Amino acid sequence: NKPKGMVVHPAPGNPDGTLVNALLWHCKGSLSGIGGEIRPGIVHRIDKDTSGLLVVAKDDATHIGLSQQMAVHSVERAYQTVVYGGFAQDEGFVEANLGRSKTDRKKMAVYPASEPHTKYAYTGYKVLERFGGFTLLECRLKTGRTHQIRVHFSSIGHPLAGDAMYGANPQLSEALGLERQWLHAMQLEFRHPRTHVWTTVKSHYPADLQHAL
């Protein structure tokens, strides 16, 4: 259950203080080696400022089993997010290819499927609650691209609350007490690679998201 502000694995500018550093200490070397030295045990990632659930593998067989489930999209990942604006419909989806922005290398952007540097991405959503100028959504992903939920909703005119990188109003974010995007990895469902039992894990909102809500 990753807190906000924590990077998943070491990278330029974030050599330590990452989830991987914590896992290496906690697991005392019992992490799968498939991800290499930089990403031991890491099956999938969530953004630095996204909080919530991700699954980590302690051995190679588990890593392979979980990665295979990821590859065929049988792992269910439910995120909750608050976005700007209202929705007439109760559920829908955003389907658009994503690639690295040509104007800002730190950002991702929506591109036509014909662009060679892009990857297909699909985000399904349903409305959980409607507020005045915002909507609380549950999102389920068929793909796990970098910044996927953030870019998809920004592209249809509904940026995430608190997400200044993709269009949120900084003054309004400050008024809500938000220092990051309102996005939480709420639930994970997968088949346990060893016991084959269908496993569901849930996480509560952290304090800053609860306060803003």
JSON list of N, CA and C in Angstrom, two decimals, residues 55 57 59-67 69 190-197 199:
[
{"chain": "A", "resi": 55, "resn": "VAL", "atom": "N", "xyz": [1.37, -5.11, -6.45]},
{"chain": "A", "resi": 55, "resn": "VAL", "atom": "CA", "xyz": [1.79, -6.44, -6.00]},
{"chain": "A", "resi": 55, "resn": "VAL", "atom": "C", "xyz": [3.26, -6.64, -6.36]},
{"chain": "A", "resi": 57, "resn": "ALA", "atom": "N", "xyz": [6.64, -9.49, -6.18]},
{"chain": "A", "resi": 57, "resn": "ALA", "atom": "CA", "xyz": [6.94, -10.93, -6.16]},
{"chain": "A", "resi": 57, "resn": "ALA", "atom": "C", "xyz": [8.22, -11.21, -5.38]},
{"chain": "A", "resi": 59, "resn": "ASP", "atom": "N", "xyz": [9.68, -14.32, -5.41]},
{"chain": "A", "resi": 59, "resn": "ASP", "atom": "CA", "xyz": [10.51, -15.30, -6.12]},
{"chain": "A", "resi": 59, "resn": "ASP", "atom": "C", "xyz": [10.15, -15.30, -7.61]},
{"chain": "A", "resi": 60, "resn": "ASP", "atom": "N", "xyz": [11.01, -15.90, -8.41]},
{"chain": "A", "resi": 60, "resn": "ASP", "atom": "CA", "xyz": [10.86, -15.83, -9.87]},
{"chain": "A", "resi": 60, "resn": "ASP", "atom": "C", "xyz": [9.59, -16.50, -10.37]},
{"chain": "A", "resi": 61, "resn": "ALA", "atom": "N", "xyz": [9.22, -17.63, -9.77]},
{"chain": "A", "resi": 61, "resn": "ALA", "atom": "CA", "xyz": [8.01, -18.34, -10.23]},
{"chain": "A", "resi": 61, "resn": "ALA", "atom": "C", "xyz": [6.77, -17.47, -10.01]},
{"chain": "A", "resi": 62, "resn": "THR", "atom": "N", "xyz": [6.72, -16.79, -8.87]},
{"chain": "A", "resi": 62, "resn": "THR", "atom": "CA", "xyz": [5.60, -15.89, -8.59]},
{"chain": "A", "resi": 62, "resn": "THR", "atom": "C", "xyz": [5.60, -14.73, -9.56]},
{"chain": "A", "resi": 63, "resn": "HIS", "atom": "N", "xyz": [6.78, -14.18, -9.83]},
{"chain": "A", "resi": 63, "resn": "HIS", "atom": "CA", "xyz": [6.89, -13.04, -10.75]},
{"chain": "A", "resi": 63, "resn": "HIS", "atom": "C", "xyz": [6.39, -13.43, -12.14]},
{"chain": "A", "resi": 64, "resn": "ILE", "atom": "N", "xyz": [6.81, -14.58, -12.61]},
{"chain": "A", "resi": 64, "resn": "ILE", "atom": "CA", "xyz": [6.37, -15.06, -13.93]},
{"chain": "A", "resi": 64, "resn": "ILE", "atom": "C", "xyz": [4.84, -15.24, -13.95]},
{"chain": "A", "resi": 65, "resn": "GLY", "atom": "N", "xyz": [4.32, -15.88, -12.89]},
{"chain": "A", "resi": 65, "resn": "GLY", "atom": "CA", "xyz": [2.88, -16.12, -12.83]},
{"chain": "A", "resi": 65, "resn": "GLY", "atom": "C", "xyz": [2.07, -14.84, -12.83]},
{"chain": "A", "resi": 66, "resn": "LEU", "atom": "N", "xyz": [2.51, -13.85, -12.05]},
{"chain": "A", "resi": 66, "resn": "LEU", "atom": "CA", "xyz": [1.80, -12.57, -12.00]},
{"chain": "A", "resi": 66, "resn": "LEU", "atom": "C", "xyz": [1.95, -11.79, -13.31]},
{"chain": "A", "resi": 67, "resn": "SER", "atom": "N", "xyz": [3.15, -11.81, -13.88]},
{"chain": "A", "resi": 67, "resn": "SER", "atom": "CA", "xyz": [3.39, -11.10, -15.14]},
{"chain": "A", "resi": 67, "resn": "SER", "atom": "C", "xyz": [2.54, -11.68, -16.27]},
{"chain": "A", "resi": 69, "resn": "GLN", "atom": "N", "xyz": [-0.39, -13.05, -15.91]},
{"chain": "A", "resi": 69, "resn": "GLN", "atom": "CA", "xyz": [-1.75, -12.56, -15.70]},
{"chain": "A", "resi": 69, "resn": "GLN", "atom": "C", "xyz": [-1.88, -11.11, -16.16]},
{"chain": "A", "resi": 190, "resn": "PHE", "atom": "N", "xyz": [-6.36, -10.80, -8.28]},
{"chain": "A", "resi": 190, "resn": "PHE", "atom": "CA", "xyz": [-5.53, -11.66, -9.12]},
{"chain": "A", "resi": 190, "resn": "PHE", "atom": "C", "xyz": [-5.61, -13.09, -8.60]},
{"chain": "A", "resi": 191, "resn": "ARG", "atom": "N", "xyz": [-5.19, -14.03, -9.42]},
{"chain": "A", "resi": 191, "resn": "ARG", "atom": "CA", "xyz": [-5.14, -15.42, -9.00]},
{"chain": "A", "resi": 191, "resn": "ARG", "atom": "C", "xyz": [-3.77, -15.68, -8.38]},
{"chain": "A", "resi": 192, "resn": "HIS", "atom": "N", "xyz": [-3.76, -16.15, -7.13]},
{"chain": "A", "resi": 192, "resn": "HIS", "atom": "CA", "xyz": [-2.49, -16.40, -6.45]},
{"chain": "A", "resi": 192, "resn": "HIS", "atom": "C", "xyz": [-1.68, -17.39, -7.26]},
{"chain": "A", "resi": 193, "resn": "PRO", "atom": "N", "xyz": [-0.43, -17.04, -7.62]},
{"chain": "A", "resi": 193, "resn": "PRO", "atom": "CA", "xyz": [0.34, -17.89, -8.54]},
{"chain": "A", "resi": 193, "resn": "PRO", "atom": "C", "xyz": [0.64, -19.29, -8.01]},
{"chain": "A", "resi": 194, "resn": "ARG", "atom": "N", "xyz": [0.64, -19.47, -6.68]},
{"chain": "A", "resi": 194, "resn": "ARG", "atom": "CA", "xyz": [0.96, -20.79, -6.13]},
{"chain": "A", "resi": 194, "resn": "ARG", "atom": "C", "xyz": [-0.30, -21.57, -5.74]},
{"chain": "A", "resi": 195, "resn": "THR", "atom": "N", "xyz": [-1.22, -20.92, -5.04]},
{"chain": "A", "resi": 195, "resn": "THR", "atom": "CA", "xyz": [-2.43, -21.61, -4.57]},
{"chain": "A", "resi": 195, "resn": "THR", "atom": "C", "xyz": [-3.57, -21.57, -5.59]},
{"chain": "A", "resi": 196, "resn": "HIS", "atom": "N", "xyz": [-3.47, -20.63, -6.55]},
{"chain": "A", "resi": 196, "resn": "HIS", "atom": "CA", "xyz": [-4.50, -20.42, -7.58]},
{"chain": "A", "resi": 196, "resn": "HIS", "atom": "C", "xyz": [-5.83, -19.91, -7.01]},
{"chain": "A", "resi": 197, "resn": "VAL", "atom": "N", "xyz": [-5.79, -19.44, -5.77]},
{"chain": "A", "resi": 197, "resn": "VAL", "atom": "CA", "xyz": [-6.99, -18.86, -5.15]},
{"chain": "A", "resi": 197, "resn": "VAL", "atom": "C", "xyz": [-7.16, -17.42, -5.66]},
{"chain": "A", "resi": 199, "resn": "THR", "atom": "N", "xyz": [-7.70, -13.80, -5.36]},
{"chain": "A", "resi": 199, "resn": "THR", "atom": "CA", "xyz": [-7.33, -12.97, -4.22]},
{"chain": "A", "resi": 199, "resn": "THR", "atom": "C", "xyz": [-7.75, -11.53, -4.46]}
]
